[in-house]
RNA sequence: GCGCCCGUAGUUCAGUUGGAUAGAACAACGGAUUUCUAAUCCGUCGGUCGGAGGUUCGAGUCCUCCCGGGCGCGCCA
């Protein structure tokens, strides 16, 4: 497949050519040696380099430069490169490779298709992406930000590569904490203090915290008061608190039972809580340009009816066993087993996750399930994945091996003080507030820089710039690491930021607008003849696009694509500065226009693949 | 106590399967605009890659130990 004449990726062409040369020169001794072709570390020496001679030399017991020389003698002519001689062997045995100038234009022309080199390889897979994970009755905060942004980007990357994706929002909508707040809201409504149709998410957030507090008995405080003889008044107060908490907890448990029995009055309250929370969640998704719909929500409640059956199934097949009164599934390689059922008969979130895996793999047909969740859950997922594989829930009907279950763990969002991102008073920052602040700040900058644009367009630009800033700042960092959130840095519009990428794109758009104004036509088949260093450099970055998208998918790392797009924007900016497009003439102008067009399409495609909005002007 | 993750320039971050002289950006300083958006470009300055051993022709990358930071560790979700 890679030997097609339409191949545009010089790495692939060189890998094949050098692979054949290695096999011919060194025979079986070389085995299936990789040609180790890479972009040249030192551009002044060449465009690419072959690093294969050194490891082969070790295996063959010959000096590496001798091996390199043999490879070169066995190398059949490669049309895209300048002829190689021993003079191109450098250092311990690097082979420096330089593309012919015309070849770069030809490769780029082969790359210049609507698909931009990204065709589906092999069978498309069904990929389930678990993202967002919002909890009922709680404001969304920065903790959800990364899961949503990274999850959406990964889903888009898989879609771009031709796979079928299913987004799943594993909503925390079940269990005792939800019952607590349901009960609390019921009390507020019953007493007439609140009207169900006027409840806001802020109200729920407050009630949630109050319910938590109501249900937490201060038994340690009471014990301490008795031990230190703090007086009858203090003891009585604490006793009343503990009694009250026990009652509240009992009420909550009753509410949970009523929910499980689907009692209409209780379900009505719960449904309101769910509706209010999900409306906010979808609003935030929409603002951020995260593709997440109401249909993608599969809450814990949707699995509740399956849990008992799962426990029975696991016991009957000998997968689960009793341990210290609880039902567990032991997982090879882990000290702690996966807890399926508490000694009091209740189920845990691991049980729900097992049910989710079963549905995703066996019902949805997932070949891969990717969890975009906080890295703190890594032990939990190791347990659940292990238990799911053991139980067969992770295996598609008729398949012989389990589907791939992967935790795309993300680090935390930190404030500039390197502590978890909070408000000054120590509260979680509401995601809605964070987004509106980004847009407001972006609006200030846009209004200051783009005075000649109409007000409504400025507002639209500000929204796009704010979202691009937030999302690019998140995506361009290594997913696994904590990252430091800074409005000033992400909106500075300088350096490695979302706005910088957008700026590169709008500058290209502007060239084409000007071209049209001046009656300069665009020939999308014009020969590309990169002669200036900036043109060569830009072309070589463009050719790396498809492989970079694939690498981002392979490693579940969107920041690889961010890095390439930043390099592309930088290469274009340098080109823009050094190579006049419209002021040039003839073939040069036509070729440069086409180079601009391809650059704009790759930039836009890359940004869209990451879920970052694009712009015509800014 | 056990486990996982992280440690790279003053700051924020890249660094591909182990490949040449570890790269950007910000900050600081100096330049560039009668020309397509200067929200830009070019240059200068800045590093014992947490430390010590080891494997290797070659280590930021792999192994061992140590230091520092974060997170997690059966009946919460």
Coordinates of N, CA, C and O (backbone and C1' of nucleotides) in Angstrom, one line a residue, chain A residues 34 41-42 49 54-55 58 94 96 300 323-324 336-337 339 342-343 347-349 376 418 450 477-478 481 483-484 489 493-495 500 503 507 510-511 514 559 566 574 576-577 579-582 617-618, chain B residues 1-8 11-27 31-32 35-42 56-58 60-61 69-77:
Chain A
X34 N 14.6 -1.9 10.7 CA 13.9 -0.6 10.4 C 15.0 0.3 9.8 O 16.1 0.4 10.3
X41 N 18.0 16.1 12.2 CA 18.2 16.9 13.5 C 18.9 18.2 13.2 O 18.8 19.2 13.9
X42 N 19.7 18.2 12.1 CA 20.5 19.4 11.7 C 20.2 19.8 10.3 O 20.8 19.3 9.3
X49 N 17.4 12.0 7.7 CA 18.6 11.2 8.1 C 18.2 9.8 8.3 O 17.1 9.5 8.7
X54 N 24.1 2.4 12.7 CA 24.7 2.1 14.0 C 24.2 0.9 14.7 O 25.0 0.0 15.1
X55 N 22.9 0.7 14.8 CA 22.4 -0.6 15.4 C 22.8 -1.8 14.6 O 23.1 -2.8 15.2
X58 N 26.4 -3.0 15.2 CA 26.5 -3.7 16.4 C 26.2 -5.2 16.1 O 27.0 -6.1 16.5
X94 N 25.6 8.4 10.6 CA 24.4 9.0 10.1 C 24.5 9.2 8.6 O 25.6 9.6 8.1
X96 N 23.0 11.5 5.7 CA 22.2 12.7 5.5 C 21.6 12.7 4.1 O 22.3 12.5 3.1
X300 N -25.2 6.6 35.7 CA -25.1 5.4 36.6 C -26.4 4.8 36.8 O -26.5 3.5 36.9
X323 N -14.6 -12.0 50.2 CA -13.4 -11.6 50.9 C -13.8 -10.6 52.0 O -14.3 -9.5 51.6
X324 N -13.5 -11.0 53.2 CA -13.9 -10.1 54.3 C -15.3 -9.6 54.2 O -15.6 -8.4 54.5
X336 N -4.8 -5.1 45.3 CA -6.2 -4.9 45.7 C -7.1 -5.5 44.7 O -7.0 -5.2 43.5
X337 N -8.1 -6.2 45.1 CA -9.1 -6.8 44.2 C -10.1 -5.7 43.8 O -10.1 -4.6 44.4
X339 N -13.7 -4.4 44.0 CA -14.9 -4.7 44.9 C -16.2 -4.6 44.1 O -16.4 -3.6 43.4
X342 N -20.7 -4.7 48.5 CA -20.3 -4.5 49.8 C -20.9 -5.6 50.7 O -21.8 -6.3 50.3
X343 N -20.4 -5.6 52.0 CA -20.9 -6.7 52.9 C -22.4 -6.4 53.3 O -23.1 -7.3 53.7
X347 N -24.0 -2.0 46.1 CA -23.0 -2.0 45.0 C -22.1 -0.8 45.0 O -22.5 0.2 45.7
X348 N -21.0 -0.9 44.3 CA -20.1 0.3 44.3 C -19.9 0.8 42.9 O -20.4 0.2 41.9
X349 N -19.1 1.8 42.7 CA -19.0 2.4 41.4 C -18.2 1.5 40.5 O -18.4 1.5 39.2
X376 N -6.1 10.3 38.9 CA -6.3 9.8 40.3 C -7.1 8.5 40.3 O -7.1 7.7 41.2
X418 N 0.4 27.0 41.6 CA 0.8 25.6 41.5 C -0.1 24.8 42.5 O 0.3 23.7 42.8
X450 N -8.7 45.1 16.7 CA -9.5 45.0 15.4 C -10.5 46.1 15.4 O -11.7 45.8 15.4
X477 N -0.6 20.7 26.2 CA 0.2 20.1 27.2 C 0.0 18.6 27.2 O -1.0 18.1 26.9
X478 N 1.1 17.9 27.7 CA 1.0 16.5 27.8 C -0.1 16.2 28.7 O -0.2 16.6 29.8
X481 N 0.2 15.1 32.5 CA 0.8 16.0 33.6 C -0.2 17.0 34.1 O -1.1 17.4 33.3
X483 N -1.3 20.7 34.7 CA -0.9 21.9 34.0 C -1.4 23.2 34.6 O -2.4 23.2 35.3
X484 N -0.6 24.2 34.5 CA -0.8 25.5 35.2 C -1.7 26.4 34.3 O -1.3 26.7 33.2
X489 N -1.4 34.0 30.0 CA -0.6 33.3 29.0 C -1.4 32.8 27.8 O -1.0 33.0 26.7
X493 N -1.7 35.9 23.0 CA -1.7 35.9 21.6 C -0.3 35.8 21.0 O -0.1 36.1 19.9
X494 N 0.6 35.5 21.9 CA 2.0 35.4 21.4 C 2.5 34.0 21.8 O 2.1 33.5 22.8
X495 N 3.4 33.6 20.9 CA 4.0 32.3 21.3 C 3.0 31.1 21.0 O 2.1 31.2 20.2
X500 N -2.5 32.4 18.3 CA -1.4 32.5 17.4 C -1.7 31.6 16.1 O -1.4 32.0 15.0
X503 N -4.4 33.2 14.1 CA -3.8 34.4 13.4 C -3.1 34.0 12.1 O -3.3 34.6 11.1
X507 N -4.4 35.2 8.3 CA -3.5 35.9 7.4 C -3.5 35.2 6.1 O -3.4 35.9 5.0
X510 N -6.7 36.2 4.4 CA -6.6 37.6 4.0 C -5.9 37.7 2.6 O -6.3 38.5 1.7
X511 N -4.9 36.8 2.4 CA -4.2 36.8 1.2 C -5.2 36.5 0.0 O -5.2 37.2 -1.0
X514 N -7.5 39.4 -0.6 CA -6.9 40.4 -1.4 C -6.7 40.0 -2.9 O -6.8 40.8 -3.8
X559 N -1.6 16.4 22.1 CA -0.6 17.5 22.1 C 0.5 17.3 21.0 O 1.1 18.2 20.6
X566 N 1.6 24.1 15.6 CA 2.4 25.2 16.0 C 3.6 25.4 15.1 O 3.9 26.5 14.7
X574 N 7.1 32.6 9.2 CA 8.4 32.9 8.6 C 8.3 33.1 7.1 O 8.9 34.0 6.5
X576 N 5.6 33.9 5.4 CA 4.8 35.1 5.1 C 5.7 36.3 5.2 O 5.6 37.3 4.4
X577 N 6.7 36.3 6.1 CA 7.6 37.4 6.2 C 8.6 37.5 5.1 O 9.0 38.6 4.6
X579 N 8.6 35.6 2.1 CA 8.2 35.4 0.7 C 6.9 36.1 0.3 O 5.8 35.6 0.6
X580 N 7.0 37.2 -0.3 CA 5.8 37.9 -0.8 C 5.0 37.0 -1.7 O 5.6 36.3 -2.6
X581 N 3.7 36.9 -1.5 CA 2.9 36.1 -2.4 C 2.3 36.9 -3.5 O 2.6 36.8 -4.7
X582 N 1.4 37.9 -3.2 CA 0.7 38.6 -4.2 C 1.7 39.6 -4.9 O 1.4 40.0 -6.0
X617 N -11.4 36.1 9.9 CA -10.7 37.4 10.2 C -10.6 37.5 11.7 O -11.4 37.0 12.4
X618 N -9.6 38.3 12.1 CA -9.6 38.6 13.5 C -8.8 39.9 13.7 O -8.2 40.4 12.7
Chain B
rG1 P 7.8 4.3 55.2 O5' 7.0 3.1 55.8 C5' 7.5 1.8 55.7 C4' 6.5 0.8 55.2 C3' 6.3 0.8 53.7 O3' 7.2 -0.1 53.1 C1' 4.2 0.9 54.8
rC2 P 7.7 0.2 51.6 O5' 6.4 -0.2 50.7 C5' 6.1 -1.5 50.5 C4' 4.8 -1.6 49.7 C3' 4.8 -0.9 48.4 O3' 5.4 -1.7 47.4 C1' 2.8 -0.3 49.5
rG3 P 6.2 -0.9 46.2 O5' 5.0 -0.4 45.3 C5' 4.1 -1.3 44.7 C4' 2.9 -0.5 44.1 C3' 3.3 0.6 43.1 O3' 3.6 0.1 41.8 C1' 1.7 1.4 44.6
rC4 P 4.6 0.9 40.8 O5' 3.7 2.1 40.3 C5' 2.6 1.8 39.4 C4' 1.8 3.0 39.2 C3' 2.6 4.2 38.6 O3' 2.8 4.1 37.2 C1' 1.2 5.0 40.4
rC5 P 4.1 4.8 36.6 O5' 3.8 6.3 36.7 C5' 2.7 6.9 35.9 C4' 2.5 8.3 36.3 C3' 3.7 9.2 36.1 O3' 3.9 9.6 34.8 C1' 2.7 9.7 38.2
rC6 P 5.4 9.9 34.2 O5' 5.8 11.3 35.0 C5' 5.1 12.5 34.6 C4' 5.4 13.6 35.5 C3' 6.9 14.0 35.6 O3' 7.3 14.9 34.5 C1' 6.0 13.9 37.8
rG7 P 8.8 14.9 34.1 O5' 9.5 15.7 35.2 C5' 9.1 17.1 35.5 C4' 9.9 17.7 36.6 C3' 11.3 17.9 36.3 O3' 11.8 19.1 36.9 C1' 11.1 16.5 38.2
rU8 P 11.8 20.4 36.0 O5' 12.7 20.0 34.8 C5' 14.1 19.8 35.0 C4' 14.9 20.0 33.7 C3' 14.7 21.3 33.1 O3' 15.5 22.3 33.6 C1' 14.4 19.7 31.4
rU11 P 12.3 28.7 37.5 O5' 11.1 29.4 36.8 C5' 10.2 30.2 37.5 C4' 9.0 30.5 36.5 C3' 8.4 29.4 35.8 O3' 7.4 28.8 36.6 C1' 8.9 31.1 34.2
rU12 P 7.0 27.2 36.4 O5' 6.3 27.3 34.9 C5' 5.0 27.9 34.8 C4' 4.6 27.8 33.4 C3' 4.6 26.3 32.8 O3' 3.5 25.6 33.2 C1' 5.5 27.8 31.2
rC13 P 3.6 24.0 33.2 O5' 3.7 23.8 31.6 C5' 4.5 22.7 31.1 C4' 4.7 22.9 29.7 C3' 5.3 21.7 28.9 O3' 4.3 20.8 28.6 C1' 6.4 23.7 28.3
rA14 P 4.6 19.3 28.3 O5' 5.1 19.4 26.8 C5' 6.3 18.9 26.4 C4' 6.5 19.2 24.9 C3' 7.3 18.1 24.2 O3' 6.5 17.1 23.7 C1' 8.3 20.2 23.9
rG15 P 6.8 15.6 24.2 O5' 8.2 15.3 23.7 C5' 8.5 15.4 22.3 C4' 10.0 15.5 22.0 C3' 10.8 14.3 22.7 O3' 10.8 13.2 21.9 C1' 11.8 16.4 23.1
rU16 P 11.2 11.8 22.6 O5' 10.6 10.7 21.6 C5' 9.2 10.4 21.7 C4' 8.8 9.7 20.4 C3' 9.8 8.6 19.9 O3' 9.1 7.5 19.3 C1' 9.5 10.2 18.3
rU17 P 8.6 6.4 20.2 O5' 9.8 5.5 20.4 C5' 9.7 4.3 21.3 C4' 10.8 3.3 20.9 C3' 12.2 3.9 21.1 O3' 13.1 2.8 21.6 C1' 12.0 3.2 18.9
rG18 P 14.0 3.0 22.8 O5' 14.7 4.3 22.4 C5' 14.8 5.4 23.2 C4' 16.1 6.2 23.0 C3' 16.5 6.3 21.6 O3' 17.2 7.5 21.4 C1' 18.2 5.2 22.8
rG19 P 16.8 8.5 20.4 O5' 18.0 9.4 20.4 C5' 18.3 10.2 19.2 C4' 19.8 10.3 19.0 C3' 20.1 10.9 17.7 O3' 21.3 11.8 17.9 C1' 21.1 8.8 17.9
rA20 P 21.0 13.2 18.6 O5' 22.5 13.7 18.4 C5' 23.6 13.0 18.9 C4' 24.8 13.5 18.2 C3' 25.0 15.0 18.3 O3' 26.4 15.3 18.3 C1' 24.9 14.3 16.0
rU21 P 27.0 15.6 19.7 O5' 26.5 17.1 20.0 C5' 26.9 17.7 21.2 C4' 26.3 19.1 21.2 C3' 24.8 19.2 21.0 O3' 24.2 20.2 21.8 C1' 25.8 20.5 19.3
rA22 P 23.6 20.0 23.2 O5' 22.1 20.2 22.9 C5' 21.4 19.3 22.0 C4' 19.9 19.2 22.4 C3' 19.3 20.6 22.6 O3' 18.7 21.1 21.4 C1' 18.8 19.2 24.4
rG23 P 19.5 22.0 20.5 O5' 18.4 22.7 19.5 C5' 17.6 23.7 20.0 C4' 16.2 23.4 19.9 C3' 15.3 24.6 20.1 O3' 15.1 25.3 18.9 C1' 14.5 22.8 21.4
rA24 P 15.3 26.9 18.9 O5' 13.8 27.4 18.9 C5' 13.2 27.6 20.1 C4' 11.7 27.4 20.0 C3' 10.9 28.5 20.6 O3' 10.6 29.5 19.6 C1' 10.3 26.5 21.6
rA25 P 10.8 31.0 20.0 O5' 9.6 31.3 21.0 C5' 8.2 31.1 20.6 C4' 7.4 31.1 21.8 C3' 7.6 32.3 22.7 O3' 6.9 33.4 22.3 C1' 7.5 30.3 24.0
rC26 P 7.4 34.8 22.6 O5' 7.2 35.0 24.2 C5' 5.9 35.0 24.7 C4' 5.9 34.9 26.2 C3' 6.8 36.1 26.9 O3' 6.0 37.3 27.0 C1' 7.3 34.0 27.9
rA27 P 6.8 38.6 26.7 O5' 7.8 38.7 27.9 C5' 7.3 38.9 29.3 C4' 8.4 38.8 30.2 C3' 9.6 39.7 30.0 O3' 9.4 41.0 30.4 C1' 10.4 37.5 30.4
rG31 P 17.9 49.0 18.7 O5' 18.2 48.2 17.4 C5' 17.4 48.3 16.3 C4' 17.6 47.2 15.3 C3' 16.6 47.0 14.3 O3' 16.8 47.9 13.2 C1' 16.9 45.0 15.3
rA32 P 15.6 48.9 12.8 O5' 14.8 48.0 11.9 C5' 15.4 47.3 10.8 C4' 14.5 46.2 10.2 C3' 13.1 46.7 9.8 O3' 13.1 47.4 8.5 C1' 12.9 44.7 11.0
rU35 P 3.8 49.4 3.7 O5' 4.1 48.8 2.2 C5' 3.0 48.7 1.3 C4' 3.0 47.4 0.6 C3' 2.7 46.2 1.5 O3' 1.3 46.0 1.5 C1' 4.7 45.8 0.2
rC36 P 0.7 45.4 2.9 O5' 0.3 44.0 2.4 C5' -0.7 43.8 1.4 C4' -1.2 42.3 1.4 C3' -1.5 41.8 2.8 O3' -2.9 42.1 3.1 C1' -0.4 40.2 1.4
rU37 P -3.6 41.5 4.5 O5' -2.5 41.6 5.7 C5' -2.0 42.8 6.2 C4' -2.0 42.8 7.7 C3' -1.1 41.6 8.2 O3' -0.4 42.2 9.4 C1' -3.2 41.5 9.2
rA38 P 1.2 42.2 9.3 O5' 1.7 42.6 10.8 C5' 1.5 41.7 11.9 C4' 1.9 42.4 13.1 C3' 1.2 43.8 13.3 O3' 0.9 44.0 14.6 C1' 3.6 44.0 13.4
rA39 P -0.5 43.6 15.1 O5' -0.1 42.2 15.8 C5' 0.6 42.0 17.0 C4' 0.2 40.8 17.7 C3' 0.5 39.5 16.9 O3' 0.8 38.4 17.7 C1' -1.8 39.7 17.3
rU40 P 2.3 37.9 17.8 O5' 2.9 38.0 16.3 C5' 2.4 37.0 15.4 C4' 3.1 37.3 14.1 C3' 4.6 37.0 14.2 O3' 5.0 35.7 14.0 C1' 4.2 39.1 13.1
rC41 P 6.3 35.1 14.7 O5' 7.4 35.6 13.7 C5' 7.4 35.3 12.4 C4' 8.5 36.0 11.6 C3' 9.9 35.9 12.2 O3' 10.5 34.8 11.8 C1' 9.4 38.2 11.8
rC42 P 11.5 34.0 12.7 O5' 12.8 34.9 12.7 C5' 13.5 35.1 11.5 C4' 14.6 36.1 11.6 C3' 15.5 35.8 12.8 O3' 16.5 34.8 12.6 C1' 15.0 38.1 12.8
rU56 P 27.8 -2.9 28.3 O5' 27.3 -2.0 27.2 C5' 26.4 -2.4 26.2 C4' 26.0 -1.2 25.3 C3' 27.2 -0.5 24.7 O3' 27.7 -1.2 23.5 C1' 25.6 1.1 25.5
rC57 P 29.3 -1.2 23.3 O5' 29.6 0.3 22.8 C5' 31.0 0.7 22.7 C4' 31.0 2.0 22.0 C3' 30.0 3.1 22.5 O3' 30.6 3.8 23.6 C1' 29.8 3.0 20.2
rG58 P 29.7 4.0 24.9 O5' 28.6 5.1 24.3 C5' 29.0 6.4 24.0 C4' 27.8 7.1 23.4 C3' 26.6 7.2 24.2 O3' 26.7 8.3 25.1 C1' 26.0 6.6 22.0
rG60 P 21.8 12.5 27.9 O5' 20.4 13.1 28.5 C5' 20.2 13.2 29.9 C4' 18.8 13.3 30.2 C3' 18.0 12.0 29.9 O3' 18.0 11.2 31.1 C1' 16.9 13.8 28.9
rU61 P 18.1 9.5 30.9 O5' 16.9 9.2 30.0 C5' 15.5 9.3 30.5 C4' 14.6 8.9 29.4 C3' 14.6 7.5 29.0 O3' 13.3 6.9 28.8 C1' 15.0 8.8 27.1
rG69 P 9.1 17.5 49.6 O5' 8.1 17.6 48.3 C5' 7.7 18.8 47.8 C4' 7.0 18.6 46.5 C3' 5.7 17.9 46.6 O3' 4.6 18.7 47.1 C1' 6.8 17.1 44.7
rG70 P 3.4 17.9 47.9 O5' 2.6 17.3 46.8 C5' 1.9 18.1 45.8 C4' 1.4 17.2 44.7 C3' 0.3 16.2 45.1 O3' -0.9 16.7 45.4 C1' 1.8 15.2 43.6
rC71 P -1.8 16.0 46.5 O5' -2.3 14.7 45.8 C5' -3.1 14.7 44.7 C4' -3.2 13.3 44.0 C3' -3.8 12.2 44.9 O3' -5.2 12.3 45.0 C1' -1.8 11.4 43.8
rG72 P -5.9 11.7 46.3 O5' -5.7 10.1 46.1 C5' -6.4 9.4 45.1 C4' -5.9 8.0 45.0 C3' -6.1 7.1 46.1 O3' -7.4 6.6 46.2 C1' -3.9 6.8 45.3
rC73 P -8.0 6.2 47.6 O5' -7.3 4.8 47.9 C5' -7.4 3.7 47.2 C4' -6.5 2.6 47.7 C3' -6.6 2.2 49.1 O3' -7.7 1.3 49.4 C1' -4.3 2.4 48.6
rG74 P -8.3 1.2 50.8 O5' -9.3 0.0 50.6 C5' -10.1 -0.1 49.4 C4' -11.3 -0.9 49.7 C3' -11.7 -1.0 51.1 O3' -13.1 -0.6 51.2 C1' -11.8 -3.1 50.0
rC75 P -13.2 0.4 52.6 O5' -14.7 0.9 52.5 C5' -15.4 1.1 51.2 C4' -16.5 0.1 51.1 C3' -17.5 0.2 52.2 O3' -18.6 1.0 51.7 C1' -17.0 -2.1 51.6
rC76 P -18.7 2.4 52.5 O5' -18.0 3.3 51.3 C5' -18.6 3.4 50.1 C4' -18.9 4.8 49.8 C3' -19.1 5.2 48.4 O3' -20.5 4.9 48.0 C1' -17.7 6.8 49.4
rA77 P -20.7 4.0 46.7 O5' -20.5 5.0 45.6 C5' -21.4 6.1 45.4 C4' -20.8 7.2 44.5 C3' -20.3 6.6 43.2 O3' -21.4 6.7 42.3 C1' -18.6 7.9 44.2

